[in-house]
Short mmCIF file of C-alpha atoms in Angstrom, two decimals:
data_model
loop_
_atom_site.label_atom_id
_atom_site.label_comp_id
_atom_site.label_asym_id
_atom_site.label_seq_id
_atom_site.Cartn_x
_atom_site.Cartn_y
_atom_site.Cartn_z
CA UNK A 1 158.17 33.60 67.07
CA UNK A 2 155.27 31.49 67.36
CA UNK A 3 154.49 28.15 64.84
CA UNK A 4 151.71 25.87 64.79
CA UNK A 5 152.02 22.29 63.08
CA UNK A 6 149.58 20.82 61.58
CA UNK A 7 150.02 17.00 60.37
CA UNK A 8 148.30 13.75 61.27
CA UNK A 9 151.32 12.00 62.21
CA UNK A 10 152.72 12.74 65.31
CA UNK A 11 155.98 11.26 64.18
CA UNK A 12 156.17 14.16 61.71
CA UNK A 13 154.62 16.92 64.01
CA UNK A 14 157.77 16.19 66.30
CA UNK A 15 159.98 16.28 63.66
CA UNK A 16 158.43 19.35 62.41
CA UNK A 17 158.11 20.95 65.75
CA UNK A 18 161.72 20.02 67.17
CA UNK A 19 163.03 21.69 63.54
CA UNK A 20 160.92 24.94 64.54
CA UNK A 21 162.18 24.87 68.10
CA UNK A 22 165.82 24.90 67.15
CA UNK A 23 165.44 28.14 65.05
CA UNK A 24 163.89 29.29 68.03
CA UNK A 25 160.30 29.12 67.34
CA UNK A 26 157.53 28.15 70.27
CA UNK A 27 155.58 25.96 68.56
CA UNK A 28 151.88 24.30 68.60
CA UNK A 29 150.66 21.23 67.14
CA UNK A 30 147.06 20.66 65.45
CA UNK A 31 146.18 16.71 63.98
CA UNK A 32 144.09 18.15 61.43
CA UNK A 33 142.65 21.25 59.78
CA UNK A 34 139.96 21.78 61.87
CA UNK A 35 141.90 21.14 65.22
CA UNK A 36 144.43 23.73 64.10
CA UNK A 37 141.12 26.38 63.05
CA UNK A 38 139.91 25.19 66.76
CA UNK A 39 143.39 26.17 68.17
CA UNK A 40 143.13 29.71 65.67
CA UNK A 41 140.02 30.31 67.32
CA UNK A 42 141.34 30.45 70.82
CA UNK A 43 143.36 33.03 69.83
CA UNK A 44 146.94 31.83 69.34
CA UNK A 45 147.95 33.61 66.17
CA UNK A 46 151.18 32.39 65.21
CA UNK A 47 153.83 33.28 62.97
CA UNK A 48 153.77 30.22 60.70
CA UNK A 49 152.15 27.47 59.80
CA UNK A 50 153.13 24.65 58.56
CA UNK A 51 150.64 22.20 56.93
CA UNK A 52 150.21 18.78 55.86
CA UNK A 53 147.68 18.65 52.74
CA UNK A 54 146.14 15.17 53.23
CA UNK A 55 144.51 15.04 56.77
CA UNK A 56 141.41 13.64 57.80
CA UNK A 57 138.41 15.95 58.84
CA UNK A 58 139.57 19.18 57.15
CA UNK A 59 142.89 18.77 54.95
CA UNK A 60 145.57 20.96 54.47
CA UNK A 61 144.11 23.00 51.26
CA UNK A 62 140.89 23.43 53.16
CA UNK A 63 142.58 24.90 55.57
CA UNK A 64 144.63 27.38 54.19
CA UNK A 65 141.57 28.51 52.49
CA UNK A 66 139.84 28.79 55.56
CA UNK A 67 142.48 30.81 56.78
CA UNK A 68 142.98 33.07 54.23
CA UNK A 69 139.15 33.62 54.07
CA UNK A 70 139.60 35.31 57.55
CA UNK A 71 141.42 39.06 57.88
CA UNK A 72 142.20 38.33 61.48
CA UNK A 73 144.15 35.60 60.17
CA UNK A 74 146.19 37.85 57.83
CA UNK A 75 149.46 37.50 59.82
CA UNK A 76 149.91 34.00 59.45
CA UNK A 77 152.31 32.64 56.84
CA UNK A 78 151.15 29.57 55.71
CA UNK A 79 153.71 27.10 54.90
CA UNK A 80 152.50 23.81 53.31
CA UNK A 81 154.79 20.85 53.94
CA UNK A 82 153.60 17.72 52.19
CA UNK A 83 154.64 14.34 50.08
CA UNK A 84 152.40 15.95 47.26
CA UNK A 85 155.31 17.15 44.76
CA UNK A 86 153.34 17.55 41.75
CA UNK A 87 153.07 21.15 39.97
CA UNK A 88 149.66 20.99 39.65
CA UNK A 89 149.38 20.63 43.51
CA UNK A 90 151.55 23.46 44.69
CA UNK A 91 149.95 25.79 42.31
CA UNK A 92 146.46 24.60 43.70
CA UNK A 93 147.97 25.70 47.08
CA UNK A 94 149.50 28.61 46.58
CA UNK A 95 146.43 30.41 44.49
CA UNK A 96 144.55 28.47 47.85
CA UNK A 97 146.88 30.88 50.33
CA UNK A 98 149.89 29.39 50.78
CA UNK A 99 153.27 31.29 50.98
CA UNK A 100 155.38 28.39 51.03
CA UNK A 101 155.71 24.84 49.61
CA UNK A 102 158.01 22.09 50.89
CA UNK A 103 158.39 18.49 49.74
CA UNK A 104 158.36 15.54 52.00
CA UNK A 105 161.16 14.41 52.83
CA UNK A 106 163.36 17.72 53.64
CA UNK A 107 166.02 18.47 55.81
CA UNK A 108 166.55 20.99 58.53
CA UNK A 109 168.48 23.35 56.10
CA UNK A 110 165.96 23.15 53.79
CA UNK A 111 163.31 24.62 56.38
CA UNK A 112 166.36 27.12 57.44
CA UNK A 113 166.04 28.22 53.55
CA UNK A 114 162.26 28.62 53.27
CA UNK A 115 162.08 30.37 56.07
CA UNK A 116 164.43 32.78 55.54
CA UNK A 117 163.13 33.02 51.78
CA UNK A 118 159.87 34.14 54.10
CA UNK A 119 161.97 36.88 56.36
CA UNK A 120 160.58 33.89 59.11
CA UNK A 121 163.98 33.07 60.65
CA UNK A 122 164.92 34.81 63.95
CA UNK A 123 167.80 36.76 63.42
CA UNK A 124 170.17 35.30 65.91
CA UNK A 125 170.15 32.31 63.34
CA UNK A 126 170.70 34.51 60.28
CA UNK A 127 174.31 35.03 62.30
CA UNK B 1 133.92 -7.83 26.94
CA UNK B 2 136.82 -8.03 29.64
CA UNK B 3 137.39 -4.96 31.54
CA UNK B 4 140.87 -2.80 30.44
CA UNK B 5 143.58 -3.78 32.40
CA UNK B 6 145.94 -1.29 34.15
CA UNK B 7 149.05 0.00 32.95
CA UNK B 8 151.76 -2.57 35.27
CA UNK B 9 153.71 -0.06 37.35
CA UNK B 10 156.98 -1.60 36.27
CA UNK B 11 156.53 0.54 33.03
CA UNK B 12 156.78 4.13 35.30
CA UNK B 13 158.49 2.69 38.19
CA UNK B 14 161.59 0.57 38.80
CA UNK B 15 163.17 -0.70 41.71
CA UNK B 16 166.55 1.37 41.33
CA UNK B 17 163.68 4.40 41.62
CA UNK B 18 162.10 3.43 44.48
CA UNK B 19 165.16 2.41 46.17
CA UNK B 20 166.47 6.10 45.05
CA UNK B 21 163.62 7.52 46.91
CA UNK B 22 163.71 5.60 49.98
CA UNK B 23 167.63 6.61 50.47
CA UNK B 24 166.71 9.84 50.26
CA UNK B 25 163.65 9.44 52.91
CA UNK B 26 165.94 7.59 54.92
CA UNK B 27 168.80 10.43 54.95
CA UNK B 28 166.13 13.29 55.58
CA UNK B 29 163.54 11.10 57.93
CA UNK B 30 165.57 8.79 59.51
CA UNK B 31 168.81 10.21 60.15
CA UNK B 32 171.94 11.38 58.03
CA UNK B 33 174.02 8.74 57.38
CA UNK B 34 171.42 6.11 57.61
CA UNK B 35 171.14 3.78 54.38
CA UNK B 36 169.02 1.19 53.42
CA UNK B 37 171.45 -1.21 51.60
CA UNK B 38 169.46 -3.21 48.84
CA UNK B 39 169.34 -7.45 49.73
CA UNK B 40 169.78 -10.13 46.92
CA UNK B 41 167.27 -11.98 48.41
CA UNK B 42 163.65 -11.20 50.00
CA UNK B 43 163.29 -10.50 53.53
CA UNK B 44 161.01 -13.93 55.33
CA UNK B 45 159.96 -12.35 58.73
CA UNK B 46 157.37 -9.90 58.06
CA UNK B 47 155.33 -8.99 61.18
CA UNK B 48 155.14 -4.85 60.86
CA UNK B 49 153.19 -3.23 57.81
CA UNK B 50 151.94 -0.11 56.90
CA UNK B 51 150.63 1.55 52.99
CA UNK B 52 149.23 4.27 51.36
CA UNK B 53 147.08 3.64 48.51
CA UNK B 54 147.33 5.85 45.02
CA UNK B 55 144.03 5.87 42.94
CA UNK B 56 143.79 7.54 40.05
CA UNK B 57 144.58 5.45 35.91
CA UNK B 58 147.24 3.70 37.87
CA UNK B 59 145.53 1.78 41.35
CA UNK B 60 147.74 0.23 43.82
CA UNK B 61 149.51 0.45 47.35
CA UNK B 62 153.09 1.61 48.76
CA UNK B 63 153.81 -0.47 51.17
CA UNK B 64 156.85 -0.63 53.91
CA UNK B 65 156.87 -4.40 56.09
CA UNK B 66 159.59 -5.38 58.21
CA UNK B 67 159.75 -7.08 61.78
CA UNK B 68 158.48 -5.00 64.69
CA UNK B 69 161.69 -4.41 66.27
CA UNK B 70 162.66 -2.89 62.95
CA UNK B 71 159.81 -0.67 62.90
CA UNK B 72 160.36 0.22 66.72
CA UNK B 73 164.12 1.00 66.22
CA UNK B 74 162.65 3.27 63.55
CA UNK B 75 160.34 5.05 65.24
CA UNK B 76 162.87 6.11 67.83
CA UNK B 77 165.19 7.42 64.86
CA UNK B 78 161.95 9.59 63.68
CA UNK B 79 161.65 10.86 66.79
CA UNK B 80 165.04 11.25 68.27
CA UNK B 81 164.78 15.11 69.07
CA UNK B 82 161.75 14.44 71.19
CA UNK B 83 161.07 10.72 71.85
CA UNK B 84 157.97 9.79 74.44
CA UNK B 85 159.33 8.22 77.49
CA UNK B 86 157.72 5.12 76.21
CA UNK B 87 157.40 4.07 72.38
CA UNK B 88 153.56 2.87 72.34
CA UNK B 89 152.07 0.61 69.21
CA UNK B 90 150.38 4.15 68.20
CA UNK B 91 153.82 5.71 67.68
CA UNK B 92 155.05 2.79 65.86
CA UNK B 93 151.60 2.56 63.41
CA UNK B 94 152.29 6.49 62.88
CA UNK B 95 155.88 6.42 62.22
CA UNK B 96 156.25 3.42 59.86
CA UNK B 97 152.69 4.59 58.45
CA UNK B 98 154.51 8.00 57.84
CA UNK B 99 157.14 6.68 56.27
CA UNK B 100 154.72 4.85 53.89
CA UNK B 101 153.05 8.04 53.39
CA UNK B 102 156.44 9.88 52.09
CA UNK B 103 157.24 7.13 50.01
CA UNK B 104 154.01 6.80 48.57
CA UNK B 105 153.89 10.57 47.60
CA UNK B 106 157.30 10.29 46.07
CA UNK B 107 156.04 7.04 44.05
CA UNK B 108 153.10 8.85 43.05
CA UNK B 109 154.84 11.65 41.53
CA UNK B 110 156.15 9.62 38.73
CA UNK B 111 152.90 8.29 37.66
CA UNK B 112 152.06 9.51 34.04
CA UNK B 113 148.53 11.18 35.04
CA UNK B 114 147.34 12.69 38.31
CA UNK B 115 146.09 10.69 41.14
CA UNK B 116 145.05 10.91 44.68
CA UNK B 117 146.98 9.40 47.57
CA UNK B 118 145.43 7.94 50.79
CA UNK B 119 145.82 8.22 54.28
CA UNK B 120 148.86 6.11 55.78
CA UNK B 121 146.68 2.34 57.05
CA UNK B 122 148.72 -0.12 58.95
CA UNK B 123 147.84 -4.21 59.38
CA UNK B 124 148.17 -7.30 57.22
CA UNK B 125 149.72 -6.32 53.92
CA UNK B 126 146.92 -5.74 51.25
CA UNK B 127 146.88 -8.22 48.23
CA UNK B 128 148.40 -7.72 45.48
CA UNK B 129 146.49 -8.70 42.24
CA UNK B 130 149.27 -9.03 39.37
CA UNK B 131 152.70 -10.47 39.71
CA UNK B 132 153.42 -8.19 36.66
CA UNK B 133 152.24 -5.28 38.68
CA UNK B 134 154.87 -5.23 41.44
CA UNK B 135 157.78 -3.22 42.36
CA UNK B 136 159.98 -4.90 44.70
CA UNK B 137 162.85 -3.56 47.22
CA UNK B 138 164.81 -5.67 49.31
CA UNK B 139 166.73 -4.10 51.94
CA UNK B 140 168.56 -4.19 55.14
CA UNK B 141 168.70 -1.04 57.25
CA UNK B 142 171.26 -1.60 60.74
CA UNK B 143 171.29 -5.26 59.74
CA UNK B 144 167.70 -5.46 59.97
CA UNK B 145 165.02 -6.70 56.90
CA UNK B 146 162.44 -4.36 55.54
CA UNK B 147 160.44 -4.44 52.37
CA UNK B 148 159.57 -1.50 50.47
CA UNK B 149 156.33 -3.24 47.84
CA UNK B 150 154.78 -0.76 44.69
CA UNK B 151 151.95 -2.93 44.04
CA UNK B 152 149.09 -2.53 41.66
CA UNK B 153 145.19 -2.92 43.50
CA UNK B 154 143.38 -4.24 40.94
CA UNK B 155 142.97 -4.73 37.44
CA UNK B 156 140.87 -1.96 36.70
CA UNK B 157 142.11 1.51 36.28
CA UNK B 158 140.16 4.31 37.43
CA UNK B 159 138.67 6.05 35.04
CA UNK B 160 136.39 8.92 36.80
CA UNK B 161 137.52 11.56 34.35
CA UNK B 162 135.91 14.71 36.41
CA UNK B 163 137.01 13.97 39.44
CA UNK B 164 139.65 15.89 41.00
CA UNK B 165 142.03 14.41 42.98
CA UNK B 166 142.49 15.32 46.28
#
């Protein structure tokens, strides 16, 4: 399975990325929106992605409706993963796109839960 | 006429709060089993900051200081799966600006109306304008100082009522 991160900290695309990599995933990593539309674009579809929502250039929300504005971007489950907790937020981004929500700061297990809430986790790790 | 004067943060926020917060950034971030254990007293060397800044009825900063070793030491915890073979200043700005950036979305969550939170900054600690408008933590994480400041930006709240925060 194939992720792509997208977060303006490095720190947390590592941390994001390394979590992905354990389940299994090959994973990307994008600094912004539009970096991660740029790396769309070249034609790596993956699986997931996770996204921060503020970014500069093109934020998180922006992006997931960009994505979602696009049927050959259909198969990608959009995960948002962000310090923005508030209800009002995660409803903005899931009528936006998004599949997923997570709350900054989370744990491994908590990504092991979303994604098998989103049938996302390879099997071997469902053992 | 004077200008109103923003709600002091102390009445949403208290330190046992943030402190609450930044134990559990520091068990999911940092590493389990790290702690930040609260000091009696302030923390004197100060060399290492980084903020986020909430605007919205309640202005004012998050803001994480502590000496640069402290902040390099952390940095390699944030990115112990996959650390670069050298820590540069970049990594260090991103990490502890991260950092500020959790905390500062936790924080912001338990402000009364909706607001907007900034990108993570990093450099001399921004003023603060009210004494009264200050939450304070104290603590010591491996034996080392670091400050973790909730302090109002100025004495004005922002009142833009149709604009939505991003």
């Amino acid at each position: 399975m194939r992720a792509l991160v997208i977060d303006d900290s490095r720190a947390m695309r590592r941390i994001v990325g390394s979590i992905l990599e354990d389940f299994g995933y090959e994973t990307r990593q994008a600094g912004d929106g539009q970096q991660a539309l740029d790396v769309l674009e070249e034609g790596y579809l993956p699986d997931l992605a996770c996204v921060d929502w503020n970014m500069p250039v093109m934020d998180g929300l922006q992006f997931v409706s960009a994505v979602r504005s696009n049927p050959a971007y259909r198969q990608v489950t959009l995960m948002m993963v962000t310090t923005e907790s508030e209800t009002n937020r995660i409803v903005r981004a899931l009528a936006a796109g998004a599949h997923e929500y997570m709350i900054k700061p989370f744990t491994a297990d908590a990504m092991r839960d979303k994604l098998a809430l989103l049938g996302l986790l390879p099997v071997e790790m469902c053992l | 006429m004077s200008a109103p004067v923003q709600e002091a943060i102390t009445t949403m926020v208290d330190a046992a709060t943030v402190q609450s917060i930044a134990d559990d950034v520091w068990t999911s971030l940092v590493g389990d089993g790290e702690v930040l254990v609260p000091l009696p007293v302030p923390a004197t060397e100060v060399t290492v900051s980084a903020w986020v800044q909430i605007t919205g009825p309640w202005c004012g900063a998050v803001v994480v200081t502590c000496e640069e070793a402290t902040a390099v030491a952390l940095t390699e915890c944030l990115l112990r799966a996959r650390p670069p073979a050298v820590i540069e200043p970049e990594d260090v700005d991103d990490a502890l600006g991260e950092l500020a950036n959790v905390l500062g979305g936790n924080v912001k969550s338990l402000l009364r109306e909706p607001s907007s939170l900034g990108l993570p900054q990093t450099g001399p600690i921004p003023p603060a304008f009210r004494p009264d408008d200050l939450c304070r933590v104290d603590a010591q994480w491996r034996g080392q100082s670091l400050t973790i400041i909730v302090q109002g930006a100025i004495g004005t709240p922002h009142t833009e009522r149709n604009e939505v925060p991003q």
